[in-house]
XYZ file of C-alpha atoms in Angstrom:
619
model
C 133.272 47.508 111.405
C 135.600 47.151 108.878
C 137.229 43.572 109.737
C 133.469 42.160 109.399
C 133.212 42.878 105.763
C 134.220 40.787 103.341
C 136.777 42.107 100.527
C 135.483 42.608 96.871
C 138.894 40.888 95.061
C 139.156 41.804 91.157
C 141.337 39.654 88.570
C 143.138 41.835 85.873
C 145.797 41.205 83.233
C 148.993 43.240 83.731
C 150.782 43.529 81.009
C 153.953 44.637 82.851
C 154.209 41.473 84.376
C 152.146 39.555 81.569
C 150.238 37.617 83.957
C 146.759 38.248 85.582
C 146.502 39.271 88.822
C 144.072 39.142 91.722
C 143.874 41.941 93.869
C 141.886 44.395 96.493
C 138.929 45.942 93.992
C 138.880 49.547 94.583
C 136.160 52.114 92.902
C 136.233 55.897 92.794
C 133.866 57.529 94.914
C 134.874 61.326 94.849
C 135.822 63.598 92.286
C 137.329 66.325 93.625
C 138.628 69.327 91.071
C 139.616 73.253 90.845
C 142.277 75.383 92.628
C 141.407 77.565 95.170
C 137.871 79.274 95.091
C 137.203 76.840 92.162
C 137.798 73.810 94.179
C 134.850 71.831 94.966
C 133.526 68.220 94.934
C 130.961 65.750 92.970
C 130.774 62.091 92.695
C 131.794 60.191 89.186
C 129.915 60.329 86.463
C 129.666 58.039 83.398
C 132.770 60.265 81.853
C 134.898 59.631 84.629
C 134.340 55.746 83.970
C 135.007 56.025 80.716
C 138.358 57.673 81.071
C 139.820 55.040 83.929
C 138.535 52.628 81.176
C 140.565 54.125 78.893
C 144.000 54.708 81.110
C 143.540 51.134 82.327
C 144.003 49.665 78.291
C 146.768 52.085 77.861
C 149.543 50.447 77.336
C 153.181 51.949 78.595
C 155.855 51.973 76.393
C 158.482 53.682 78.661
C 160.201 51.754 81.186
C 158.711 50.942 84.846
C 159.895 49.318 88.228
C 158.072 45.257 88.508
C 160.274 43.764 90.732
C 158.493 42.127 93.632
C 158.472 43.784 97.369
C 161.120 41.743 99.286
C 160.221 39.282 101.812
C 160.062 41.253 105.222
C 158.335 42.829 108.489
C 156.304 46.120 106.461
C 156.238 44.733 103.009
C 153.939 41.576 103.862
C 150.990 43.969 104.511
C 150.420 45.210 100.819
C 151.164 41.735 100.053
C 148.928 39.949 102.065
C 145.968 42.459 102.697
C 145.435 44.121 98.691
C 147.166 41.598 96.770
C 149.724 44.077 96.240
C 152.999 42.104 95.333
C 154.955 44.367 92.956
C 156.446 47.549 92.620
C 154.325 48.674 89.820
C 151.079 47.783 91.509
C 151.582 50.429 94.308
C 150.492 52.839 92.008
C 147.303 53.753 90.003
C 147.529 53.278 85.937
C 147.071 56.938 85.229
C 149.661 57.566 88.016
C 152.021 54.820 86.558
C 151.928 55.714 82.732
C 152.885 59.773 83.694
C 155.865 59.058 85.919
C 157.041 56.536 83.887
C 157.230 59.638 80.941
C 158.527 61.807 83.447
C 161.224 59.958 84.706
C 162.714 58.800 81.064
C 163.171 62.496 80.639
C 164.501 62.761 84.142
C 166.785 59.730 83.884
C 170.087 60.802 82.318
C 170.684 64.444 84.868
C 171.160 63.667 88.769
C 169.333 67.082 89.326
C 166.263 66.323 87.334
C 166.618 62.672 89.096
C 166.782 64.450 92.313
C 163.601 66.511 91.385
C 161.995 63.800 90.496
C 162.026 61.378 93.574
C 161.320 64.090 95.440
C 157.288 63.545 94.822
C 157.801 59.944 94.913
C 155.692 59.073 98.455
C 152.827 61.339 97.002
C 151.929 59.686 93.966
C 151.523 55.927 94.881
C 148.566 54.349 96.509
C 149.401 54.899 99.836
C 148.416 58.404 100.024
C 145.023 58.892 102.409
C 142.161 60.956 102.054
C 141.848 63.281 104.193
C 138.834 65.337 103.575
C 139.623 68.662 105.166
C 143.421 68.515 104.277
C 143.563 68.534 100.550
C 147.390 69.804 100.293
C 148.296 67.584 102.864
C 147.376 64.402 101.661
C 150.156 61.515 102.161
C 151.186 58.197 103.194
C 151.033 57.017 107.113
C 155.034 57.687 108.041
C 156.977 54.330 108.989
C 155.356 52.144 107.009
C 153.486 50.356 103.944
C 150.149 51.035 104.637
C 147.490 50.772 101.962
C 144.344 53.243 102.867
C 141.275 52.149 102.351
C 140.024 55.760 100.999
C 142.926 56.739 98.581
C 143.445 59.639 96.847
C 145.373 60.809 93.862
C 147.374 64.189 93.555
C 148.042 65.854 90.036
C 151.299 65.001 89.261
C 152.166 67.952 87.122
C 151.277 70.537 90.338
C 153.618 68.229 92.566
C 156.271 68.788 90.726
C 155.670 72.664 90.110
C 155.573 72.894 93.969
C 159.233 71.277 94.365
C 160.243 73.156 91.713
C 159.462 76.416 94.223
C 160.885 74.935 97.253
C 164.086 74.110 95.484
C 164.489 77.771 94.665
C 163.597 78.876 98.015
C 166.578 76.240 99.155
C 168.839 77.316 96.934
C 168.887 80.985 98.510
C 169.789 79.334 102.312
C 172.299 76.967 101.626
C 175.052 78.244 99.435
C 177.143 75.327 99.871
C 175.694 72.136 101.528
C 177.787 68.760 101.176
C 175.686 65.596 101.049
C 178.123 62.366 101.373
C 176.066 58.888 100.931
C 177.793 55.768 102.122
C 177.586 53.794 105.435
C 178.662 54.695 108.913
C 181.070 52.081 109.205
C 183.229 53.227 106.620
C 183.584 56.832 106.099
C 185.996 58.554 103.779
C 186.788 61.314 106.245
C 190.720 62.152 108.032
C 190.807 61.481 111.510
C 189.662 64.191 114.063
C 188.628 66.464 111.523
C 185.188 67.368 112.292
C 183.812 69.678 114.729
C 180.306 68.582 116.266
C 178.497 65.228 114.856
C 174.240 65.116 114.974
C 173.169 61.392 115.130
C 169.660 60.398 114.294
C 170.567 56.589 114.424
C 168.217 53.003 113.616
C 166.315 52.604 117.196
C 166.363 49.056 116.787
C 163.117 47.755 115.229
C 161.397 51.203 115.300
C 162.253 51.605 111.632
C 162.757 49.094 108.636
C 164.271 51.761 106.633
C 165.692 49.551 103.623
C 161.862 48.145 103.363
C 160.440 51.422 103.376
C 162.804 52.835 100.522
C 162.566 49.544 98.315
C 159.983 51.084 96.121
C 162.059 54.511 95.482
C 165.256 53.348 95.270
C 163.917 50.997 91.932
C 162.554 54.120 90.460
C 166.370 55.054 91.128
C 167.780 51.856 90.494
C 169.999 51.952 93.444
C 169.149 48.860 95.940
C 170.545 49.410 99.709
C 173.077 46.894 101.180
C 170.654 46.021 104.041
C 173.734 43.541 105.380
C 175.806 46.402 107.573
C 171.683 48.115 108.074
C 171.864 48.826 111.362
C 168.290 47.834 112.727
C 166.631 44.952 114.841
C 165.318 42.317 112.635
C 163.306 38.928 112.087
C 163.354 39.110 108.357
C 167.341 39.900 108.638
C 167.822 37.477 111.500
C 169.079 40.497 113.509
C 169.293 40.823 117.304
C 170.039 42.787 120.015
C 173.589 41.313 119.399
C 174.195 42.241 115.410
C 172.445 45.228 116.087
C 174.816 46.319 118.943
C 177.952 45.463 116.662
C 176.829 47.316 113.454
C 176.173 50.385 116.016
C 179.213 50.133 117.254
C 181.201 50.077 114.160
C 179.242 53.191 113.435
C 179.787 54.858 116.518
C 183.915 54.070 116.522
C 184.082 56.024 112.948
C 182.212 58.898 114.911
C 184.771 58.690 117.256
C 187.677 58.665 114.870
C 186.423 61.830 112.716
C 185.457 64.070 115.267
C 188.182 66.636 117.140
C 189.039 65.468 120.177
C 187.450 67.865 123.073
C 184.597 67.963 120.649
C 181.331 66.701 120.912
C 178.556 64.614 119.813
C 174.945 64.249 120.450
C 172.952 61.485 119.716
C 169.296 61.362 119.660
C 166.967 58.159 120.952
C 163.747 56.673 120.875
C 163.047 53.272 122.406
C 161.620 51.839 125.672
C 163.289 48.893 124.664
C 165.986 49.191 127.524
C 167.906 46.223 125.925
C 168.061 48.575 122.738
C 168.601 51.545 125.129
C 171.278 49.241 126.815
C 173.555 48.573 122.927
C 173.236 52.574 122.470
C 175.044 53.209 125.728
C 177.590 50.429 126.072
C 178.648 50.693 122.164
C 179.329 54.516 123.264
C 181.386 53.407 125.680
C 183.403 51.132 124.390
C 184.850 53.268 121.553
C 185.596 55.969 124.478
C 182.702 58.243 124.372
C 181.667 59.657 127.552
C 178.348 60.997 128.492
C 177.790 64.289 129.476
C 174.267 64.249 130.141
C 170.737 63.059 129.172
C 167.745 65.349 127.986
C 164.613 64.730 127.192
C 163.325 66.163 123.523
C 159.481 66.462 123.172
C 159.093 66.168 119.046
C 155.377 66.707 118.784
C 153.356 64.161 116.981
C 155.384 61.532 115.602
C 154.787 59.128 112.990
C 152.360 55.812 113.234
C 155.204 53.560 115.211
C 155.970 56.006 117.785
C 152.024 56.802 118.241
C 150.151 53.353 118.301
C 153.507 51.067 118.075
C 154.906 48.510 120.917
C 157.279 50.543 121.840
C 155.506 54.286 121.717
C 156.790 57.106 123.055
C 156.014 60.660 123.197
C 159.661 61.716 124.073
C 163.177 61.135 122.387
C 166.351 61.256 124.683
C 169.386 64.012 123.864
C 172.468 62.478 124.446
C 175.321 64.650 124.727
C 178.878 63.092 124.826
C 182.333 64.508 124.385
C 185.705 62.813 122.996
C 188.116 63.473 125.670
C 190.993 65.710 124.631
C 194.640 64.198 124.391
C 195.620 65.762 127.950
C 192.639 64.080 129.373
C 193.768 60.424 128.545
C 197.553 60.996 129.213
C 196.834 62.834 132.887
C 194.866 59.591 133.718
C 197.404 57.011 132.107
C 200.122 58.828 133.684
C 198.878 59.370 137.318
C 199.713 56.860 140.059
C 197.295 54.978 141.943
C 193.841 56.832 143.042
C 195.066 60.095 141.455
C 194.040 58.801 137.933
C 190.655 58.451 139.498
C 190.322 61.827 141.108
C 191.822 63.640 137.282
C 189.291 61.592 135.503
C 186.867 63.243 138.109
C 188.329 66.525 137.454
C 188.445 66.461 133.923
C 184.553 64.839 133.599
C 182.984 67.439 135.697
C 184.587 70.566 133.601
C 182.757 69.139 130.737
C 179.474 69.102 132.505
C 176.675 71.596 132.273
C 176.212 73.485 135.755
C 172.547 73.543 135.769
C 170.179 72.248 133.053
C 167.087 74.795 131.376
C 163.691 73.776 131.346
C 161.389 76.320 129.760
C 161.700 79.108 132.429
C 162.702 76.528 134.677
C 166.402 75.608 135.927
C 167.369 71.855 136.643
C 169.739 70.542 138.765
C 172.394 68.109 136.787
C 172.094 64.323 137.608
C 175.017 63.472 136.055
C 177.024 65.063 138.691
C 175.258 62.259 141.401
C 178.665 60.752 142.347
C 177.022 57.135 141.939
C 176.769 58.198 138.197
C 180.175 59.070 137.811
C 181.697 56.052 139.226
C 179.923 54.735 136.797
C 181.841 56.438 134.328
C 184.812 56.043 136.022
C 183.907 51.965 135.674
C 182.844 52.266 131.908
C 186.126 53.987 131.358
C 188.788 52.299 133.088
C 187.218 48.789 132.065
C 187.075 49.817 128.990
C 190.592 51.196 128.700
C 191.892 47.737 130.799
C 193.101 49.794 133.367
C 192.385 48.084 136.986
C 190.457 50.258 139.519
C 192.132 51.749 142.048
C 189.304 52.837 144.340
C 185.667 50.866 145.565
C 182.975 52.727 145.657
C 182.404 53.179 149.400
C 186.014 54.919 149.057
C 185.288 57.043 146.236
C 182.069 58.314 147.754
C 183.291 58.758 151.353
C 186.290 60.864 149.013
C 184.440 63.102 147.292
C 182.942 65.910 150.012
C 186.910 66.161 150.953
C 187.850 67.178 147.049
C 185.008 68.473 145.445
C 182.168 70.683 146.769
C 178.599 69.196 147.338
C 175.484 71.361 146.230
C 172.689 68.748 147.659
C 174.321 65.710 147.099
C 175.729 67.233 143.643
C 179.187 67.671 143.238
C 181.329 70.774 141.592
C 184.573 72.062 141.184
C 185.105 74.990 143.618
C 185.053 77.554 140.377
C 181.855 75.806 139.275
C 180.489 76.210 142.704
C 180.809 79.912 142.958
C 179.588 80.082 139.715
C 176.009 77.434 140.331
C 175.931 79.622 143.958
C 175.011 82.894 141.669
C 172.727 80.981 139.697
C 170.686 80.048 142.591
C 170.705 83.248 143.711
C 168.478 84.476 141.044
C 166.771 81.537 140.612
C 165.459 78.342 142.674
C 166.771 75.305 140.868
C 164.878 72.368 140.972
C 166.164 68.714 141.249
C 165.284 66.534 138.686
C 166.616 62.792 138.303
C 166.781 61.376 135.314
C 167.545 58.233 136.473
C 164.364 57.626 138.806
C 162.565 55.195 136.081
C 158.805 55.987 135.540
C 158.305 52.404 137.111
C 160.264 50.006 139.787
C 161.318 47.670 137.807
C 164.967 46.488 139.944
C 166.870 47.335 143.175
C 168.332 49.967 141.358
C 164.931 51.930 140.499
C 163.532 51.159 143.820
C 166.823 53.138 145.457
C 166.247 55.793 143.327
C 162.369 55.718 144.216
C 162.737 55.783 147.906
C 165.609 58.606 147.573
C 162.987 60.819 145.643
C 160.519 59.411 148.290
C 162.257 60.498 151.403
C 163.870 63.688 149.519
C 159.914 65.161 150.119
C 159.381 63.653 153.334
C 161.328 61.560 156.233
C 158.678 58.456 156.570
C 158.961 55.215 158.921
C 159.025 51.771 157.787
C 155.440 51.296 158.361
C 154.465 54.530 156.422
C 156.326 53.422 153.417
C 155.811 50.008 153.166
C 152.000 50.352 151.132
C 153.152 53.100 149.093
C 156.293 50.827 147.927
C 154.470 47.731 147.212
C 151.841 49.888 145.204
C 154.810 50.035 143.046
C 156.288 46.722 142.448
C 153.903 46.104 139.992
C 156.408 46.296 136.393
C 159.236 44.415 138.681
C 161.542 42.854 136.286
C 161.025 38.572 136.077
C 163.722 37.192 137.361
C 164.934 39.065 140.136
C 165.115 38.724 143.451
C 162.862 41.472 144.885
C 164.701 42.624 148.458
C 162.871 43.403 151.496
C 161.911 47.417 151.619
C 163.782 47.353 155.258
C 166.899 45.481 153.574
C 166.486 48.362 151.231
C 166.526 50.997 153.421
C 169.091 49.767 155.912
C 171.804 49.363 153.106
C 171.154 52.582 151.624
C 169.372 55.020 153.921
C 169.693 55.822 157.574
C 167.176 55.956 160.062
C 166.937 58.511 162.889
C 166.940 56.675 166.775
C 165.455 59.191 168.874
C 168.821 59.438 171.331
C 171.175 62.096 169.246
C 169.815 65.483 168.100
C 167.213 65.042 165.411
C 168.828 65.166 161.915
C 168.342 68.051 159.780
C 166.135 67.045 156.972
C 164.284 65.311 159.512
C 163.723 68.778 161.498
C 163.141 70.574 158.866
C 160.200 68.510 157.463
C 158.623 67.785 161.304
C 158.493 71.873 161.822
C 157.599 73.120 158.429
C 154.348 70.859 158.396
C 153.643 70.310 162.257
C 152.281 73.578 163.687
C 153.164 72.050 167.455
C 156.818 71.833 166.578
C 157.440 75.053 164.691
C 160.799 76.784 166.284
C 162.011 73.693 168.606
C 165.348 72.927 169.111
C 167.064 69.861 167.352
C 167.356 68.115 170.992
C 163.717 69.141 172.101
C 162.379 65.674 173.672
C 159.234 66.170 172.073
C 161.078 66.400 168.562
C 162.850 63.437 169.288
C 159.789 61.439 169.904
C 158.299 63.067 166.818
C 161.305 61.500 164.893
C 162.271 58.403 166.084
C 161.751 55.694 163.633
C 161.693 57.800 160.393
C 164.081 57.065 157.399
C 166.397 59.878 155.744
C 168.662 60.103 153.272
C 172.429 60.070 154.622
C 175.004 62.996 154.866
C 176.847 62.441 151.954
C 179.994 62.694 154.667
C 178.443 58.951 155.901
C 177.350 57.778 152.282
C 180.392 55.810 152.133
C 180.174 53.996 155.353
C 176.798 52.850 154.492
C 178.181 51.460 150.904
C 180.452 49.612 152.555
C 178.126 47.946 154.342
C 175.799 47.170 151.350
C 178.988 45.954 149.449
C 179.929 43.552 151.592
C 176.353 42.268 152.029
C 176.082 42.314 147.850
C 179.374 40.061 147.438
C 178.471 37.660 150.100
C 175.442 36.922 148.362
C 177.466 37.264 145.199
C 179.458 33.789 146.419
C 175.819 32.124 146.434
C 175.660 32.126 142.795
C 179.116 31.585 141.889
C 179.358 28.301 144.154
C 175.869 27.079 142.674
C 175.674 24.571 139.538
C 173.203 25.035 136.405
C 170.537 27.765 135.442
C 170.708 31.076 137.697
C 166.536 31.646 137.163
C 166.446 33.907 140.268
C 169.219 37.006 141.447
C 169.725 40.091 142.582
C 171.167 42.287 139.615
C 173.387 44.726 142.364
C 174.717 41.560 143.523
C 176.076 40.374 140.148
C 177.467 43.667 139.115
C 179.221 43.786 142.663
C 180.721 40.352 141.981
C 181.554 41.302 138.631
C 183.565 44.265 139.896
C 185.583 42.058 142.307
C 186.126 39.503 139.345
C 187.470 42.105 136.730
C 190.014 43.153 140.083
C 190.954 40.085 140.386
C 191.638 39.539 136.816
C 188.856 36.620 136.813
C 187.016 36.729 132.923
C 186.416 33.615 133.486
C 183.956 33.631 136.215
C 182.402 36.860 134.537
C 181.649 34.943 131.201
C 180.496 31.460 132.883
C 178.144 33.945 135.551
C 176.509 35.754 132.659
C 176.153 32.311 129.917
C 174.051 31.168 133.355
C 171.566 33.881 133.176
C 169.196 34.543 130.768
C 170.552 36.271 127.878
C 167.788 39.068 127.630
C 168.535 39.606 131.495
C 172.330 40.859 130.511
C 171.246 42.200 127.149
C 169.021 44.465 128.920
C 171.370 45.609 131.754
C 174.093 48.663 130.716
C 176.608 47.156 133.290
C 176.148 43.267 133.026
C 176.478 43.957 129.348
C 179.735 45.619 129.230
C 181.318 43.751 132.295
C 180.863 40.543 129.794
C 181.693 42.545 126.235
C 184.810 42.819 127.728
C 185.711 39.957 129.184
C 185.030 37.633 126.122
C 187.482 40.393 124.666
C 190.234 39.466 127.432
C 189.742 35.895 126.974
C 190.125 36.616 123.068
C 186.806 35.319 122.094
């Protein structure tokens, strides 16, 4: 294998940097030549010796980039590995002394500048060989990797092939506008554009000022990686500079962009304390989210194939900036009203049904859990006090709003989603069940999608469940699976009439108790004991009950002393509610300096219950 041999080193003079050098020895092995039905192969001969000889004495008289690669995460790899410590290293002699022609003729016109960089990441040593992809040779994506089989492209044909895809440009875009400055400050009048793409940093996915360092000295234009909004060792970057310099970016967003209008921003992490900054800095400059779609890209680059944090989907946010009427109906409404026109106005703006393939998809977003939420996010942020607990709000909903199984619509919306399904079945699909139980809140949504297929007892769920506490998140307190159930789910006693979903399951898949009644004693027996998912008439009665079972543990932590190493997460965001009622920052910020800090870095709501609270207590 290739970590058991031992590297050939080589000592050279370079005259660039007029000092000798010791780095990776490399040797051609492959000549390959011709175009087309003339191409073909053969190994070096004496000739081909003799001319590297000769390019390697050459000495350039036209100006080149030396400086050396900057100290960071990608750049100590060339550094360390091939001996590779300066710009003009990265790139063959021959290579070197032809660009270095090129680009003094280049130098003085933007356009010819332009053409110019544009073959930049094909012409330095990072390019690969890859034997049955000759025209598709080129460096590993996301990063400074130096192949050990390298191979050189003809400089001249580069070029001649932008050349031809600059034409072919030319003819689609008439009139494109390309502004180049940084997110946090742009030179654009308020709500003036119509629809914003973002493609933003995923935390330490990317170190893009690293990557560009060795273009931008061709260019002579070095980035201000200070406002670079990325995670960062070599920066000293966090979760916490990297949330601030996203949300700088994200208020401009906000401030050019029509209100009513909307934005979507694409992500890539399984970081969820990354994932966490992206949706809290939305929030707090008054984005709301519309919805969340998944975006299969194909093959991605090296970090998002073989990388820490590799995934094989990015996530389509879509969020709107609500129109003037939308703020000044809620502002201006008294008491619970301002809740139920926030409601109103949110669910207009929501898709009715979501398309996969052929396929249609129910809308999570319209899960009235979600948008309290929402309503939170928004009236915290806004410092408006909330006029309605959750229990209220969900026990409210069926009586203003109508439910499509356990989704809610406005009664246009309804009539509309009603046709839908009468062409088409549409399948449920929530995007908030995690992949893995990782806290109370994923285990919920687990034994709702659980119970959704089929009505089960305590004792039938209890293996599958702790099959999945494996990825549980350190920390926190893991509940009992019947504390679980009882605060969230109800269970069916064998007295009343058996409950619908329970019937319907029991006669669909027991042959013996096909067309029986719902009070059929043998049903009943059949029953008893198994676990459903309320009436969404009686959801609010049961989160009442949870509530008040949250806060009183709640008082636990806030009468205990020192380090909080173990807690339930629903509990603290349930005390943190009652605290921001009660107009008690205080508590908030001493609760959350007790945990540990990746515990509310990595939590949405713990996050921006203590954002703002520092911000109330002015610090």
């Amino acid at each position: 294998e290739k970590s058991q041999f031992i590297r050939k080193n080589e000592t050279r003079y370079y005259e660039l940097l007029d000092r000798k050098v010791t780095t990776a020895c490399q040797v051609p092995v492959l000549i390959n030549y011709g175009k087309g039905k003339t191409r073909g192969e053969r190994p070096p001969i004496s000739i081909d010796f003799e001319t590297i000889s000769k390019v390697n004495d050459y000495q350039i008289q036209e100006w080149v980039p030396t400086n050396e690669l900057p100290y960071g995460v990608k750049t100590e790899e060339p550094k360390n590995t091939h001996g590779l410590r300066n710009v003009n290293q990265l790139y063959s002699k021959r290579n070197l002394s032809v660009l270095a022609r090129i680009h003094q003729l280049c130098e003085k016109d933007s356009s010819l500048l332009f053409w110019f960089s544009s073959i930049y990441s094909r012409t330095h040593r990072m390019n690969r060989y890859m034997p049955n992809h000759h025209r598709h040779v080129g460096p590993m994506a996301g990063t400074l990797y130096i192949p050990y089989f390298q191979t050189e492209i003809n400089i001249f044909n580069l070029l001649q092939d932008k050349l031809d895809s600059f034409k072919a440009l030319d003819k689609i875009y008439s009139k494109p506008l390309v502004y180049t400055n940084s997110c946090e400050h742009m030179d654009i009048p308020n709500d003036s554009i119509d629809y914003i793409f973002l493609d933003p940093p995923f935390g330490a996915n990317i170190n893009y000022s690293e990557l560009s360092f060795i273009l931008e000295n061709w260019i002579k234009v070095r980035t201000n990686n200070q406002s670079e909004a990325i995670k960062s060792k070599t920066q000293n970057k966090g979760n916490y500079e990297y949330r601030e310099l996203m949300t700088k970016c994200f208020s401009e967003a906000y401030r050019v962009l029509k209100p009513g209008h909307w934005m979507t921003v694409e992500f890539s992490n399984t970081d969820s304390a990354i994932w966490n900054c992206i949706q809290t800095s939305l929030s707090e400059v008054g984005f709301i989210i519309a919805s969340v779609n998944a975006l299969d890209k194909g093959r991605g680059g090296m970090n998002s194939i073989i990388g820490p944090t590799a995934v094989k989907q990015d996530l389509i946010l879509s969020l709107y900036k609500p129109d003037e009427s939308f703020e000044q109906q809620i502002t201006t409404a008294v008491g619970t009203e301002s809740v139920w026109t926030f409601v109103r106005k949110h669910l207009e703006y929501l898709p009715l049904v979501k398309k996969h393939k052929e396929r249609l998809i129910a809308v999570p977003e319209r899960d009235p859990r979600i948008i309290y939420d929402h309503i939170v996010s928004y009236f915290v942020g806004h410092n408006m006090l909330l006029p309605i607990s959750s229990p209220d709000f969900l026990s409210e909903m069926p009586r203003r709003f109508v439910d499509r199984n356990g989704l809610y619509y406005l009664p246009e919306q309804a009539q509309q989603y009603d046709k839908l399904v009468a062409r088409q079945l549409v399948e449920t699909e929530n995007m908030e069940t995690s992949l893995f139980v990782c806290d109370e809140n994923s285990a919920i949504a687990w034994i709702r999608s659980q119970l959704k297929e089929k009505p089960m007892t305590l004792g039938e769920m209890t293996p599958l469940f702790m099959q999945e506490l494996s990825s549980w998140t350190k920390g926190e307190r893991k509940p009992e699976l019947r504390e679980l159930l009882e605060q969230n789910f109800l269970c069916y006693n064998g007295i009343e009439d058996v409950p619908s979903q329970v019937h319907s399951y029991l006669s669909t898949n027991f042959k013996d108790l096909r067309s029986l009644s719902k009070d059929n004693p043998t049903l009943r027996e059949k029953g008893k004991g198994r676990w459903y998912i309320p009436d969404p008439n009686k959801a609010g009665d049961l989160e009442k009950i949870r509530e008040k079972a949250l806060l009183k543990e709640f008082s636990i932590y806030e009468s205990s002393k020192g380090k909080i190493k173990e807690f339930r997460i629903e509990a603290i965001r349930a005390g943190f509610k009652k605290a921001w009622q009660d107009k008690n920052y205080a508590l908030i910020k001493n609760i959350c300096e007790r945990m540990p800090s990746a515990v509310v870095e990595e939590d949405e709501k713990l996050l921006m219950w203590y954002s703002n609270s520092l911000s109330r207590l002015g610090e």
